[in-house]
PDB file of C-alpha atoms (C1' of nucleotides) in Angstrom:
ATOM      1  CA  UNK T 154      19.425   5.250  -5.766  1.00  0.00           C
ATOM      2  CA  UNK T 155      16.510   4.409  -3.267  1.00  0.00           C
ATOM      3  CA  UNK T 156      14.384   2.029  -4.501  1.00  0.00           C
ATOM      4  CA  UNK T 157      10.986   0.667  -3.319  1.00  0.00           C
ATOM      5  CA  UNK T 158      10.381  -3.206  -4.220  1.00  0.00           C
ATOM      6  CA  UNK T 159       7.318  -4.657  -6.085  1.00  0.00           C
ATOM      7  CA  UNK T 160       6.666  -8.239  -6.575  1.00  0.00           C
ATOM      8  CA  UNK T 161       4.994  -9.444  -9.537  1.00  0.00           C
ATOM      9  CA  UNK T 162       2.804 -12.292  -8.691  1.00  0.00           C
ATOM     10  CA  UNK T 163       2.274 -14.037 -12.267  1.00  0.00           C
ATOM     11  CA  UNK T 164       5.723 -14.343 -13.337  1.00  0.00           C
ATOM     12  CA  UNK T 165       7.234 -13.932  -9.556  1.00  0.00           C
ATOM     13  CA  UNK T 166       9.912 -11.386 -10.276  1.00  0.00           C
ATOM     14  CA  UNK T 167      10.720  -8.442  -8.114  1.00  0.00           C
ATOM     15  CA  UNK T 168       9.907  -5.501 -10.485  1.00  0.00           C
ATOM     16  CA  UNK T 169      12.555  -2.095  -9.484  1.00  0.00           C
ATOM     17  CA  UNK T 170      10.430   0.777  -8.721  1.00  0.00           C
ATOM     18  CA  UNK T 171      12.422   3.966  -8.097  1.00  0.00           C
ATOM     19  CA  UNK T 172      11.404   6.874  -5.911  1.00  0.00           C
ATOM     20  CA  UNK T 173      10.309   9.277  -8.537  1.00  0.00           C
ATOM     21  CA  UNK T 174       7.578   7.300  -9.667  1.00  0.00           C
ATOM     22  CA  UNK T 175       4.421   9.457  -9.028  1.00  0.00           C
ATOM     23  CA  UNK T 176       2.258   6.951  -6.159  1.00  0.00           C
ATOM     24  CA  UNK T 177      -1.640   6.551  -6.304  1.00  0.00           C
ATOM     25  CA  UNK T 178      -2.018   9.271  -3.800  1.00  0.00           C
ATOM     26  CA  UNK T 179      -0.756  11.654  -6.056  1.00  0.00           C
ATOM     27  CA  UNK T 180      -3.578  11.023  -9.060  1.00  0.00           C
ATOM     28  CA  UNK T 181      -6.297  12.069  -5.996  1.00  0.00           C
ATOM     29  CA  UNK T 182      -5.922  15.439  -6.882  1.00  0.00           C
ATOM     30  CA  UNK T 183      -8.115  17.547  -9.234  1.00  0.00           C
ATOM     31  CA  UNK T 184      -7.629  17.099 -12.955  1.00  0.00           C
ATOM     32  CA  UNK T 185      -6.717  20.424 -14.175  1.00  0.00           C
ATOM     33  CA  UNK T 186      -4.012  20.640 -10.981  1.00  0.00           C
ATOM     34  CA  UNK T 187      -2.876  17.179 -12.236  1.00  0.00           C
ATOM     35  CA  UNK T 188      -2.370  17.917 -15.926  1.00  0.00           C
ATOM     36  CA  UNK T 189      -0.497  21.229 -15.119  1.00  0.00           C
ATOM     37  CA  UNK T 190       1.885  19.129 -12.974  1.00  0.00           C
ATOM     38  CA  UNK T 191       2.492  16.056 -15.586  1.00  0.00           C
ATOM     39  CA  UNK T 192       4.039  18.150 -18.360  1.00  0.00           C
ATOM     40  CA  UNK T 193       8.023  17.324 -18.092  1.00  0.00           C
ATOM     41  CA  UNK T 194       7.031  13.503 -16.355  1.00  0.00           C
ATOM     42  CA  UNK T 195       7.918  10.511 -18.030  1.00  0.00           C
ATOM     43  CA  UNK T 196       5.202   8.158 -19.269  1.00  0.00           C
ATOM     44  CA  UNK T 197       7.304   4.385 -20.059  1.00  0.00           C
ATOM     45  CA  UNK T 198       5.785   1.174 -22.016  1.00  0.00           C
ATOM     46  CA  UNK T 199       7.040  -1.213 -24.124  1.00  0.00           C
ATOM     47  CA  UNK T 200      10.629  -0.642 -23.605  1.00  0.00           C
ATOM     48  CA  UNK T 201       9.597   3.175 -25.147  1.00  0.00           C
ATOM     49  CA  UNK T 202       9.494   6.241 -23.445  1.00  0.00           C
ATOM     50  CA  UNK T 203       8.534  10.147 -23.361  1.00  0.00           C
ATOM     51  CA  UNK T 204       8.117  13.495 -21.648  1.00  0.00           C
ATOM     52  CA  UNK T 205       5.393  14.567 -21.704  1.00  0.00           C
ATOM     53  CA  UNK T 206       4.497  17.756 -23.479  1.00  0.00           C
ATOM     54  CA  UNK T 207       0.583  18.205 -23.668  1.00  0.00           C
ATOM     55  CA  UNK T 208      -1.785  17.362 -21.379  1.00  0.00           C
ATOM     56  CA  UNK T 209      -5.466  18.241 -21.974  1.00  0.00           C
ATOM     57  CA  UNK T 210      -7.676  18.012 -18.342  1.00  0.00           C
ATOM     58  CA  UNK T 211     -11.254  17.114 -18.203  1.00  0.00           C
ATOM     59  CA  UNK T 212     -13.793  17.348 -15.433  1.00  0.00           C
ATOM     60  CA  UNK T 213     -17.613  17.279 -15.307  1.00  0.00           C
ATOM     61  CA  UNK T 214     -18.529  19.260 -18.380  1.00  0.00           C
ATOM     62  CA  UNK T 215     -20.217  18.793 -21.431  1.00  0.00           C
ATOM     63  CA  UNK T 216     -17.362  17.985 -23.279  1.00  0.00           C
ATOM     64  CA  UNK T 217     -15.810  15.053 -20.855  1.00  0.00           C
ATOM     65  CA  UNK T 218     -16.757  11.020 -21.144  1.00  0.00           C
ATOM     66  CA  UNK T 219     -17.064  11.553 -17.697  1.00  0.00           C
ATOM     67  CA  UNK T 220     -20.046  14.188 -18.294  1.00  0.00           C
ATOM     68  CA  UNK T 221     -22.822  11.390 -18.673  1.00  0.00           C
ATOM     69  CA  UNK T 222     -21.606   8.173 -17.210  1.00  0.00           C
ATOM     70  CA  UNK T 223     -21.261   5.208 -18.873  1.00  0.00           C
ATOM     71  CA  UNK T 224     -19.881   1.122 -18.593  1.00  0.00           C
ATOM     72  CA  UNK T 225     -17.179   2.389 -20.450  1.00  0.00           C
ATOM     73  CA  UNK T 226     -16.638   6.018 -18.846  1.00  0.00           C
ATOM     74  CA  UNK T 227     -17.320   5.072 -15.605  1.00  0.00           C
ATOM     75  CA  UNK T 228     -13.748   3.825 -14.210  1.00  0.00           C
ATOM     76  CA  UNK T 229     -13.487   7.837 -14.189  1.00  0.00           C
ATOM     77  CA  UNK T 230     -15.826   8.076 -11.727  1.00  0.00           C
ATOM     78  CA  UNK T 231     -14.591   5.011  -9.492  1.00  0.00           C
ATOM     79  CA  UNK T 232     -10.994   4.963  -9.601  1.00  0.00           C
ATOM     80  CA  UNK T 233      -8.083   7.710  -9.781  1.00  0.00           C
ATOM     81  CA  UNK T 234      -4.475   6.636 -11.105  1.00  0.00           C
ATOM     82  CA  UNK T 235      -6.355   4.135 -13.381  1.00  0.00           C
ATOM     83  CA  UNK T 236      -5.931   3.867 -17.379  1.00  0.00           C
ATOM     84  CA  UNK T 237      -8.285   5.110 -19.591  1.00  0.00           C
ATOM     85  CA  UNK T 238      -7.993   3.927 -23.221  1.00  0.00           C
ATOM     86  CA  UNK T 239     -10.587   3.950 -25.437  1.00  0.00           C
ATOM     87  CA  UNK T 240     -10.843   3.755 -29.333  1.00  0.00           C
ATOM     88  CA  UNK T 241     -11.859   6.514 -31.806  1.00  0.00           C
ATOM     89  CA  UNK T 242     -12.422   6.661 -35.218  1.00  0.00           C
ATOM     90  CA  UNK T 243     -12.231   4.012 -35.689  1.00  0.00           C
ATOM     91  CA  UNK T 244      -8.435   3.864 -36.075  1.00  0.00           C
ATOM     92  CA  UNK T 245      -7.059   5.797 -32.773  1.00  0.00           C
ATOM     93  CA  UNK T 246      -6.643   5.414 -29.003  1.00  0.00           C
ATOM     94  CA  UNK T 247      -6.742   8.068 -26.539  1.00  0.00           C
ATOM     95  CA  UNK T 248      -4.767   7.427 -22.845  1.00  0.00           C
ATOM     96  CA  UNK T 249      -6.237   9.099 -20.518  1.00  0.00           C
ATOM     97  CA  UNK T 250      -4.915   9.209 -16.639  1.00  0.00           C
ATOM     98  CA  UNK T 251      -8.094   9.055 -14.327  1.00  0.00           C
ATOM     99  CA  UNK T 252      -8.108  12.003 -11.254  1.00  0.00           C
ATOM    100  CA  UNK T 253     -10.152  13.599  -8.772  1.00  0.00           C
ATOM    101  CA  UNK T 254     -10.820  11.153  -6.022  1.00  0.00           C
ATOM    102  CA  UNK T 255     -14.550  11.003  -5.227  1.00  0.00           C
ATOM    103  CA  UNK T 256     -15.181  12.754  -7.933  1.00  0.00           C
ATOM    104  CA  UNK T 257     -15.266  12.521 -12.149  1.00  0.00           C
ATOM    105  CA  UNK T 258     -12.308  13.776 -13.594  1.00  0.00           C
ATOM    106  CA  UNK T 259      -9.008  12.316 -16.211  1.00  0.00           C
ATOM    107  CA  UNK T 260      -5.756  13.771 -17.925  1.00  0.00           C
ATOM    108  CA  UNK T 261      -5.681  13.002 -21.716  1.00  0.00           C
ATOM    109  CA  UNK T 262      -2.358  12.775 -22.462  1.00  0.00           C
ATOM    110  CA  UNK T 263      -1.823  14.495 -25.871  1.00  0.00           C
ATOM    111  CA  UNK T 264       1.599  14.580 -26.682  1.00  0.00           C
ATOM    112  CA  UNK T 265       5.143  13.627 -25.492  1.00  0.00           C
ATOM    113  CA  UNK T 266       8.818  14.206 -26.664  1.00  0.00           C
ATOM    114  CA  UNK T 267      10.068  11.010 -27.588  1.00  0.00           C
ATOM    115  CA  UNK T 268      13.183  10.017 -25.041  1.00  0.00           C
ATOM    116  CA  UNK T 269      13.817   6.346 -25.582  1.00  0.00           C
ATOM    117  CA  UNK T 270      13.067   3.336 -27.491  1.00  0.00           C
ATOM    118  CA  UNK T 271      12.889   5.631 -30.800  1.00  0.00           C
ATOM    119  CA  UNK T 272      13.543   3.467 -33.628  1.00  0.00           C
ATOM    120  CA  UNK T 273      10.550   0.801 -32.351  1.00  0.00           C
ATOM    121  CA  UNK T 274       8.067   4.132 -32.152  1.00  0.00           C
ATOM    122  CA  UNK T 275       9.784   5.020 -35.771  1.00  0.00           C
ATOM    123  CA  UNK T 276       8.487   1.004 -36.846  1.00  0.00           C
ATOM    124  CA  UNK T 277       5.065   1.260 -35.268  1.00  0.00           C
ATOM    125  CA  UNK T 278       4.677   4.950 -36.407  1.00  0.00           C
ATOM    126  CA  UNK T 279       5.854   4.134 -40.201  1.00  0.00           C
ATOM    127  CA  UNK T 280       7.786   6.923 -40.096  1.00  0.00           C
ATOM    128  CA  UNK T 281      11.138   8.477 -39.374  1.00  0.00           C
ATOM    129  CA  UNK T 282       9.770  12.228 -38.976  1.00  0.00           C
ATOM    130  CA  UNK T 283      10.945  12.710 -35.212  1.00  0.00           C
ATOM    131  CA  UNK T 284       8.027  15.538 -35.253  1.00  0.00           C
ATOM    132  CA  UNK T 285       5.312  13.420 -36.260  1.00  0.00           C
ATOM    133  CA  UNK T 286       5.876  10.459 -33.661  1.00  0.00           C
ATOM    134  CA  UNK T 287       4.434  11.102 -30.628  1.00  0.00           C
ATOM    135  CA  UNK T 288       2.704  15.183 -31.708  1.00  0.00           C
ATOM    136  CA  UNK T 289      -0.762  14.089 -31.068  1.00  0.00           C
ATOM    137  CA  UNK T 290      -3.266  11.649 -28.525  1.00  0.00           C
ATOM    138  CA  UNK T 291      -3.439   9.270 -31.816  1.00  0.00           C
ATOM    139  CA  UNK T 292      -0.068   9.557 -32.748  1.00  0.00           C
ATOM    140  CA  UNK T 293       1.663   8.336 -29.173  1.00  0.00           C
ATOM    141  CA  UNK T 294      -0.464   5.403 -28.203  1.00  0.00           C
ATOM    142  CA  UNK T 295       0.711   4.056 -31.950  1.00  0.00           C
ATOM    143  CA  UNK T 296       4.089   4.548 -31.190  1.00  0.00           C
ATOM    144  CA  UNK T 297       3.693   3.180 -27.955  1.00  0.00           C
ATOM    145  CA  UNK T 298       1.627  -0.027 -28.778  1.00  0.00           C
ATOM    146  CA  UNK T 299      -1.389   1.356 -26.514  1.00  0.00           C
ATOM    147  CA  UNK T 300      -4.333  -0.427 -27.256  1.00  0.00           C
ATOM    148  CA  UNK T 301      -7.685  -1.009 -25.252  1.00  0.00           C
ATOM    149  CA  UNK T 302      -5.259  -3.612 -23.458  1.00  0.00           C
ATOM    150  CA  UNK T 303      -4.162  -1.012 -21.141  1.00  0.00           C
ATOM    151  CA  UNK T 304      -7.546   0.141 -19.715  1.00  0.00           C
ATOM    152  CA  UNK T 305      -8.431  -0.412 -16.463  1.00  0.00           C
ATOM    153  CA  UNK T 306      -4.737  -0.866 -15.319  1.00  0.00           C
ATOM    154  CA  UNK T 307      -3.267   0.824 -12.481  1.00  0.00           C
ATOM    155  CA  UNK T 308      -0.072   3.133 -13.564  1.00  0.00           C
ATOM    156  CA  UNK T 309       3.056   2.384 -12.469  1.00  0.00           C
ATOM    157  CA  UNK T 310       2.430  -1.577 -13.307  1.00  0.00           C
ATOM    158  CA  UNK T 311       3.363  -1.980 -16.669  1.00  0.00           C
ATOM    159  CA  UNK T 312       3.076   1.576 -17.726  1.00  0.00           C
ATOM    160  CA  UNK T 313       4.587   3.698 -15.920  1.00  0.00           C
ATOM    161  CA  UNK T 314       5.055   7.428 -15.008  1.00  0.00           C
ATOM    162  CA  UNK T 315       7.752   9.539 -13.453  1.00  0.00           C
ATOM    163  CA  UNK T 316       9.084  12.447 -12.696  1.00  0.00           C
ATOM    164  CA  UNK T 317      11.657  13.273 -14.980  1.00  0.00           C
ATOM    165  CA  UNK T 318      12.183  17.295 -16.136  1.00  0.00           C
ATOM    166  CA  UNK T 319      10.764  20.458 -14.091  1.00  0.00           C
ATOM    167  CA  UNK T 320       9.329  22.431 -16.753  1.00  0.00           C
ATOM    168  CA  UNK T 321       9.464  26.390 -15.427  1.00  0.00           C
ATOM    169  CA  UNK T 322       6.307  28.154 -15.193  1.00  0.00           C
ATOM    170  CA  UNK T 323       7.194  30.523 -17.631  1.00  0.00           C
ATOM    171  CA  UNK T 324       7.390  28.209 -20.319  1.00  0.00           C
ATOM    172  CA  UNK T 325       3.804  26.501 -19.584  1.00  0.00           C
ATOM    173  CA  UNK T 326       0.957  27.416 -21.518  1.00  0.00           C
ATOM    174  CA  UNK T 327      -2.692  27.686 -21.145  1.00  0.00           C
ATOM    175  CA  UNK T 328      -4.077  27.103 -24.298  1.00  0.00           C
ATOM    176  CA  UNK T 329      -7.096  28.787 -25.674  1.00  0.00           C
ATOM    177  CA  UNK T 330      -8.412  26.358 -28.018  1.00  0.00           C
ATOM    178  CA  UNK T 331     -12.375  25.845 -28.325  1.00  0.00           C
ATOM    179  CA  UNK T 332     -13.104  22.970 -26.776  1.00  0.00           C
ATOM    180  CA  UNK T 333     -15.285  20.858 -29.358  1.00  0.00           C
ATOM    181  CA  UNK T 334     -18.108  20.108 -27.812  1.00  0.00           C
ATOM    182  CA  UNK T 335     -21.146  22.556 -27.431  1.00  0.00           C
ATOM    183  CA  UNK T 336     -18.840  24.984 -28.928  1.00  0.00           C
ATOM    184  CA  UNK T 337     -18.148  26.310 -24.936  1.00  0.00           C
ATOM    185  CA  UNK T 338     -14.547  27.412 -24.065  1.00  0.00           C
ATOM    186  CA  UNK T 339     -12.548  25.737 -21.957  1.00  0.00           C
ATOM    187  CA  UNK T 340      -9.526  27.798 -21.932  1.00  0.00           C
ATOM    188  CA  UNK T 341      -8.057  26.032 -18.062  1.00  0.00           C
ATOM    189  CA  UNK T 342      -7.818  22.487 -19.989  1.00  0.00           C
ATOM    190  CA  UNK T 343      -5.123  22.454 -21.994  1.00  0.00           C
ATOM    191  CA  UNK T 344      -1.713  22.622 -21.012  1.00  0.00           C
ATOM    192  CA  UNK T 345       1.103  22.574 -23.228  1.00  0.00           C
ATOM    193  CA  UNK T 346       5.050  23.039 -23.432  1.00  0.00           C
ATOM    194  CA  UNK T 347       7.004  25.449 -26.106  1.00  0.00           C
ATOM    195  CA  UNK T 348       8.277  21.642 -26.983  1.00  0.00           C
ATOM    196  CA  UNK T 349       8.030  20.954 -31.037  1.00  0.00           C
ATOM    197  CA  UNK T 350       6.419  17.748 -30.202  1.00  0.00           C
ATOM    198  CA  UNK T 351       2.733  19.523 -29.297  1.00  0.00           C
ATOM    199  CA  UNK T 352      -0.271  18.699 -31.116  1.00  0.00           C
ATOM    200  CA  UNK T 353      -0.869  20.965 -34.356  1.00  0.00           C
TER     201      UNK T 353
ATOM    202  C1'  DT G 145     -31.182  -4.131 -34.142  1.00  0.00           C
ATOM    203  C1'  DA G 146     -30.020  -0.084 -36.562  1.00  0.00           C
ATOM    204  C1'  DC G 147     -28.208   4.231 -36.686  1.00  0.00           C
ATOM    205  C1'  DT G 148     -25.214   8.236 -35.379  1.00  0.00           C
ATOM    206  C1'  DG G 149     -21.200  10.513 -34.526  1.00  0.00           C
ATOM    207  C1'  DG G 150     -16.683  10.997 -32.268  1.00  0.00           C
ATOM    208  C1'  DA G 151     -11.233  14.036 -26.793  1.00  0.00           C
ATOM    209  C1'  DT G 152      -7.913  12.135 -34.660  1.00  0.00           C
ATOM    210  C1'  DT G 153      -4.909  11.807 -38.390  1.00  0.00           C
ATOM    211  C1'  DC G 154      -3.386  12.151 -42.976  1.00  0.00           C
ATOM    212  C1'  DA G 155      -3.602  12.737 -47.962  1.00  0.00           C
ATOM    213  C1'  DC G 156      -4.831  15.784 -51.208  1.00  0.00           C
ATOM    214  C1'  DT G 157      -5.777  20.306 -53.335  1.00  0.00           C
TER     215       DT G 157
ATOM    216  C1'  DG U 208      -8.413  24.116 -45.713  1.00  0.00           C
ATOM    217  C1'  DT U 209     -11.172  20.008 -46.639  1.00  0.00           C
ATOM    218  C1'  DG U 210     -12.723  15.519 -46.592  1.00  0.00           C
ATOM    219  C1'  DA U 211     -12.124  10.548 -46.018  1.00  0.00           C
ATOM    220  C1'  DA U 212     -10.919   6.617 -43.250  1.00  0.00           C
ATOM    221  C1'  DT U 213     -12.913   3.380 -39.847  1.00  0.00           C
ATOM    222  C1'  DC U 214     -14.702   0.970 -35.487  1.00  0.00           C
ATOM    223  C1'  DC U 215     -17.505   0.956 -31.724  1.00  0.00           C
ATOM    224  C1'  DA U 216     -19.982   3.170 -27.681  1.00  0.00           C
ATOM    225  C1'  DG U 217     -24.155   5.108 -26.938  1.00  0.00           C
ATOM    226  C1'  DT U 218     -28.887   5.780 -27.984  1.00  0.00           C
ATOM    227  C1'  DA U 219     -33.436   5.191 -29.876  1.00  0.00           C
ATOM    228  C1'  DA U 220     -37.011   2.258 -31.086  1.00  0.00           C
TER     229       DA U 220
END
DNA sequence: TACTGGATTCACT
DNA sequence: GTGAATCCAGTAA
Protein backbone atom coordinates (compact mmCIF):
# COMPACT_ATOMS: atom_id res chain seq x y z
CA UNK A 1 0.00 0.00 0.00
CA UNK A 2 1.19 3.67 -0.74
CA UNK A 3 1.99 5.38 2.12
CA UNK A 4 2.83 9.07 2.83
CA UNK A 5 5.42 9.59 5.86
CA UNK A 6 4.90 11.87 8.94
CA UNK A 7 7.45 12.57 11.49
CA UNK A 8 6.53 13.14 14.93
CA UNK A 9 8.74 15.69 16.43
CA UNK A 10 8.26 15.03 20.36
CA UNK A 11 8.87 11.46 20.47
CA UNK A 12 10.81 11.38 16.87
CA UNK A 13 9.04 8.45 15.32
CA UNK A 14 7.89 8.26 11.76
CA UNK A 15 4.07 7.94 12.20
CA UNK A 16 2.44 5.59 8.82
CA UNK A 17 -0.11 7.63 7.17
CA UNK A 18 -1.91 5.77 4.38
CA UNK A 19 -3.49 7.29 1.30
CA UNK A 20 -7.07 7.18 2.32
CA UNK A 21 -6.71 9.46 5.02
CA UNK A 22 -8.99 12.47 4.14
CA UNK A 23 -6.05 15.70 3.84
CA UNK A 24 -6.80 19.30 5.20
CA UNK A 25 -7.89 20.35 1.80
CA UNK A 26 -10.66 18.19 1.92
CA UNK A 27 -12.37 19.78 5.38
CA UNK A 28 -12.41 23.34 3.09
CA UNK A 29 -15.54 22.42 1.81
CA UNK A 30 -19.03 23.46 3.06
CA UNK A 31 -20.39 21.70 6.12
CA UNK A 32 -23.51 20.17 4.98
CA UNK A 33 -21.39 18.79 1.64
CA UNK A 34 -18.87 17.53 4.26
CA UNK A 35 -21.19 15.68 6.63
CA UNK A 36 -23.04 13.98 3.66
CA UNK A 37 -19.61 12.70 2.52
CA UNK A 38 -18.22 11.42 6.13
CA UNK A 39 -20.94 8.82 6.74
CA UNK A 40 -19.09 5.28 5.95
CA UNK A 41 -15.32 7.11 6.97
CA UNK A 42 -13.45 5.90 9.73
CA UNK A 43 -12.83 8.15 12.73
CA UNK A 44 -9.56 6.19 14.91
CA UNK A 45 -8.28 7.13 18.64
CA UNK A 46 -7.03 5.38 21.30
CA UNK A 47 -6.32 2.19 19.64
CA UNK A 48 -10.51 2.31 18.99
CA UNK A 49 -12.22 2.80 15.97
CA UNK A 50 -15.66 3.43 13.97
CA UNK A 51 -17.68 4.19 10.87
CA UNK A 52 -19.30 6.63 11.02
CA UNK A 53 -23.05 6.58 10.88
CA UNK A 54 -24.53 10.12 11.80
CA UNK A 55 -23.30 13.21 11.08
CA UNK A 56 -25.28 16.36 12.02
CA UNK A 57 -23.85 19.74 9.86
CA UNK A 58 -23.96 23.18 11.19
CA UNK A 59 -23.43 26.52 9.54
CA UNK A 60 -24.30 30.13 10.47
CA UNK A 61 -27.71 29.72 12.03
CA UNK A 62 -29.28 30.23 15.13
CA UNK A 63 -28.80 26.97 16.30
CA UNK A 64 -24.76 26.61 15.62
CA UNK A 65 -21.82 27.69 18.34
CA UNK A 66 -20.61 29.17 15.41
CA UNK A 67 -23.86 31.54 15.19
CA UNK A 68 -22.46 34.19 17.77
CA UNK A 69 -18.75 33.82 18.10
CA UNK A 70 -17.04 33.12 20.97
CA UNK A 71 -13.17 32.24 22.67
CA UNK A 72 -14.44 28.96 22.72
CA UNK A 73 -16.50 28.77 19.29
CA UNK A 74 -14.28 30.64 17.44
CA UNK A 75 -11.62 27.91 16.11
CA UNK A 76 -14.86 27.38 13.78
CA UNK A 77 -14.44 30.43 12.32
CA UNK A 78 -10.47 30.31 11.95
CA UNK A 79 -9.55 26.93 11.12
CA UNK A 80 -11.16 23.96 8.97
CA UNK A 81 -10.00 20.20 9.67
CA UNK A 82 -9.55 21.32 13.35
CA UNK A 83 -11.22 19.50 16.54
CA UNK A 84 -13.96 20.80 18.20
CA UNK A 85 -14.72 19.31 21.65
CA UNK A 86 -16.52 20.92 24.06
CA UNK A 87 -18.37 19.77 27.30
CA UNK A 88 -22.15 19.62 27.98
CA UNK A 89 -24.12 18.91 30.73
CA UNK A 90 -22.12 18.76 32.53
CA UNK A 91 -21.20 15.10 31.92
CA UNK A 92 -20.80 14.86 27.89
CA UNK A 93 -18.49 15.86 25.02
CA UNK A 94 -19.48 16.65 21.62
CA UNK A 95 -16.59 16.19 18.56
CA UNK A 96 -17.19 18.27 16.17
CA UNK A 97 -15.00 18.43 12.71
CA UNK A 98 -14.54 22.23 11.80
CA UNK A 99 -15.45 23.13 7.74
CA UNK A 100 -16.06 25.81 5.43
CA UNK A 101 -12.84 27.60 4.80
CA UNK A 102 -13.28 31.37 5.23
CA UNK A 103 -16.24 30.85 6.55
CA UNK A 104 -18.18 29.43 10.03
CA UNK A 105 -19.17 26.07 9.69
CA UNK A 106 -18.42 22.16 11.71
CA UNK A 107 -19.64 18.41 11.40
CA UNK A 108 -20.87 17.03 14.80
CA UNK A 109 -20.20 13.69 14.64
CA UNK A 110 -23.19 11.84 16.23
CA UNK A 111 -22.77 8.36 15.93
CA UNK A 112 -20.48 5.56 14.60
CA UNK A 113 -20.59 1.68 14.24
CA UNK A 114 -18.08 0.42 16.42
CA UNK A 115 -15.18 -1.49 14.16
CA UNK A 116 -12.26 -2.00 16.46
CA UNK A 117 -10.91 -1.77 19.84
CA UNK A 118 -14.51 -2.96 21.22
CA UNK A 119 -13.97 -4.43 24.48
CA UNK A 120 -11.90 -0.99 25.74
CA UNK A 121 -15.20 1.14 24.38
CA UNK A 122 -17.29 -1.82 26.28
CA UNK A 123 -14.85 -0.71 29.71
CA UNK A 124 -15.15 3.02 29.22
CA UNK A 125 -18.87 2.70 28.16
CA UNK A 126 -19.79 0.30 31.30
CA UNK A 127 -21.54 -1.66 29.15
CA UNK A 128 -21.60 -4.63 26.84
CA UNK A 129 -24.86 -3.49 24.79
CA UNK A 130 -23.07 -3.27 21.25
CA UNK A 131 -26.18 -0.77 20.47
CA UNK A 132 -25.64 1.54 23.15
CA UNK A 133 -21.75 2.17 22.61
CA UNK A 134 -21.14 4.56 20.24
CA UNK A 135 -25.50 5.48 19.26
CA UNK A 136 -25.17 9.01 20.27
CA UNK A 137 -22.53 12.44 20.28
CA UNK A 138 -22.25 11.59 24.25
CA UNK A 139 -22.08 8.09 23.94
CA UNK A 140 -18.84 7.86 21.36
CA UNK A 141 -16.48 10.41 22.78
CA UNK A 142 -16.94 8.06 26.18
CA UNK A 143 -16.09 5.16 24.43
CA UNK A 144 -13.44 6.79 22.74
CA UNK A 145 -11.74 8.65 25.72
CA UNK A 146 -12.53 12.17 23.95
CA UNK A 147 -12.19 14.77 26.30
CA UNK A 148 -11.58 18.66 25.92
CA UNK A 149 -7.90 17.24 25.32
CA UNK A 150 -8.61 16.86 21.76
CA UNK A 151 -9.73 20.44 20.88
CA UNK A 152 -7.87 22.47 18.86
CA UNK A 153 -5.97 19.48 17.24
CA UNK A 154 -5.57 19.01 13.68
CA UNK A 155 -7.19 15.48 12.41
CA UNK A 156 -5.22 13.02 11.15
CA UNK A 157 -2.52 13.59 14.19
CA UNK A 158 -3.63 11.54 16.81
CA UNK A 159 -7.17 11.17 15.74
CA UNK A 160 -7.63 10.26 12.74
CA UNK A 161 -10.14 9.88 9.82
CA UNK A 162 -10.41 7.77 6.71
CA UNK A 163 -12.09 6.59 4.14
CA UNK A 164 -13.25 3.32 4.81
CA UNK A 165 -17.01 2.12 3.34
CA UNK A 166 -18.97 3.94 0.34
CA UNK A 167 -22.30 4.17 1.71
CA UNK A 168 -24.88 4.23 -1.58
CA UNK A 169 -27.04 7.12 -1.92
CA UNK A 170 -29.99 5.24 -1.56
CA UNK A 171 -29.37 4.26 1.80
CA UNK A 172 -28.51 7.99 3.11
CA UNK A 173 -30.97 9.87 4.87
CA UNK A 174 -31.96 13.38 5.38
CA UNK A 175 -33.41 13.58 8.55
CA UNK A 176 -36.27 15.76 9.48
CA UNK A 177 -35.77 16.32 13.02
CA UNK A 178 -36.53 19.93 14.59
CA UNK A 179 -33.56 21.38 15.16
CA UNK A 180 -33.67 22.64 18.94
CA UNK A 181 -33.01 25.87 18.88
CA UNK A 182 -35.63 28.66 18.01
CA UNK A 183 -37.79 25.79 17.23
CA UNK A 184 -36.71 26.49 13.16
CA UNK A 185 -36.26 23.37 10.92
CA UNK A 186 -33.30 22.40 9.67
CA UNK A 187 -34.21 19.44 7.72
CA UNK A 188 -30.44 19.60 5.27
CA UNK A 189 -28.41 18.95 8.70
CA UNK A 190 -28.68 15.72 9.60
CA UNK A 191 -27.45 12.89 7.84
CA UNK A 192 -27.79 9.48 8.88
CA UNK A 193 -27.25 5.70 7.75
CA UNK A 194 -30.07 2.74 8.00
CA UNK A 195 -27.04 1.52 10.48
CA UNK A 196 -28.56 0.34 14.13
CA UNK A 197 -25.90 2.38 15.68
CA UNK A 198 -27.87 6.00 14.94
CA UNK A 199 -28.88 8.20 17.61
CA UNK A 200 -32.53 7.42 19.06
C1' DT B 1 -19.52 37.54 40.80
C1' DA B 2 -23.77 35.29 40.14
C1' DC B 3 -26.93 33.24 37.36
C1' DT B 4 -28.81 30.63 33.32
C1' DG B 5 -29.23 27.04 30.33
C1' DG B 6 -27.33 23.61 27.10
C1' DA B 7 -25.70 20.29 19.67
C1' DT B 8 -27.20 14.51 26.06
C1' DT B 9 -28.02 10.40 28.40
C1' DC B 10 -30.20 7.31 31.42
C1' DA B 11 -33.23 5.67 35.08
C1' DC B 12 -37.69 5.42 36.26
C1' DT B 13 -42.73 5.20 35.66
C1' DG C 1 -42.76 10.12 28.22
C1' DT C 2 -40.54 12.65 31.96
C1' DG C 3 -37.20 14.44 34.83
C1' DA C 4 -32.65 14.46 36.99
C1' DA C 5 -27.71 14.62 36.69
C1' DT C 6 -23.85 17.94 36.33
C1' DC C 7 -20.14 21.35 34.71
C1' DC C 8 -18.98 25.31 32.49
C1' DA C 9 -19.43 28.91 28.71
C1' DG C 10 -21.74 32.91 28.13
C1' DT C 11 -24.04 36.89 29.82
C1' DA C 12 -25.68 40.48 32.82
C1' DA C 13 -24.78 43.59 36.35
Amino acid sequence: MQMLFRTDMMHFRILFIPMNFFDKSWFEQDSVEIARKLLGAKIEYNNCSGMIVETEAYRDDPASHAHRITPRSRIMLETHAHLYVYFIYGMYHCLNITTNKGSRGAVLIRAVEPVEGISAMEERRKTKIFRNLTSGPGKLCSAFGITRELNGKEVNGDFRISQFKKIPESEIGVSSRIGISEGKDFPWRFFITGNPCVSR
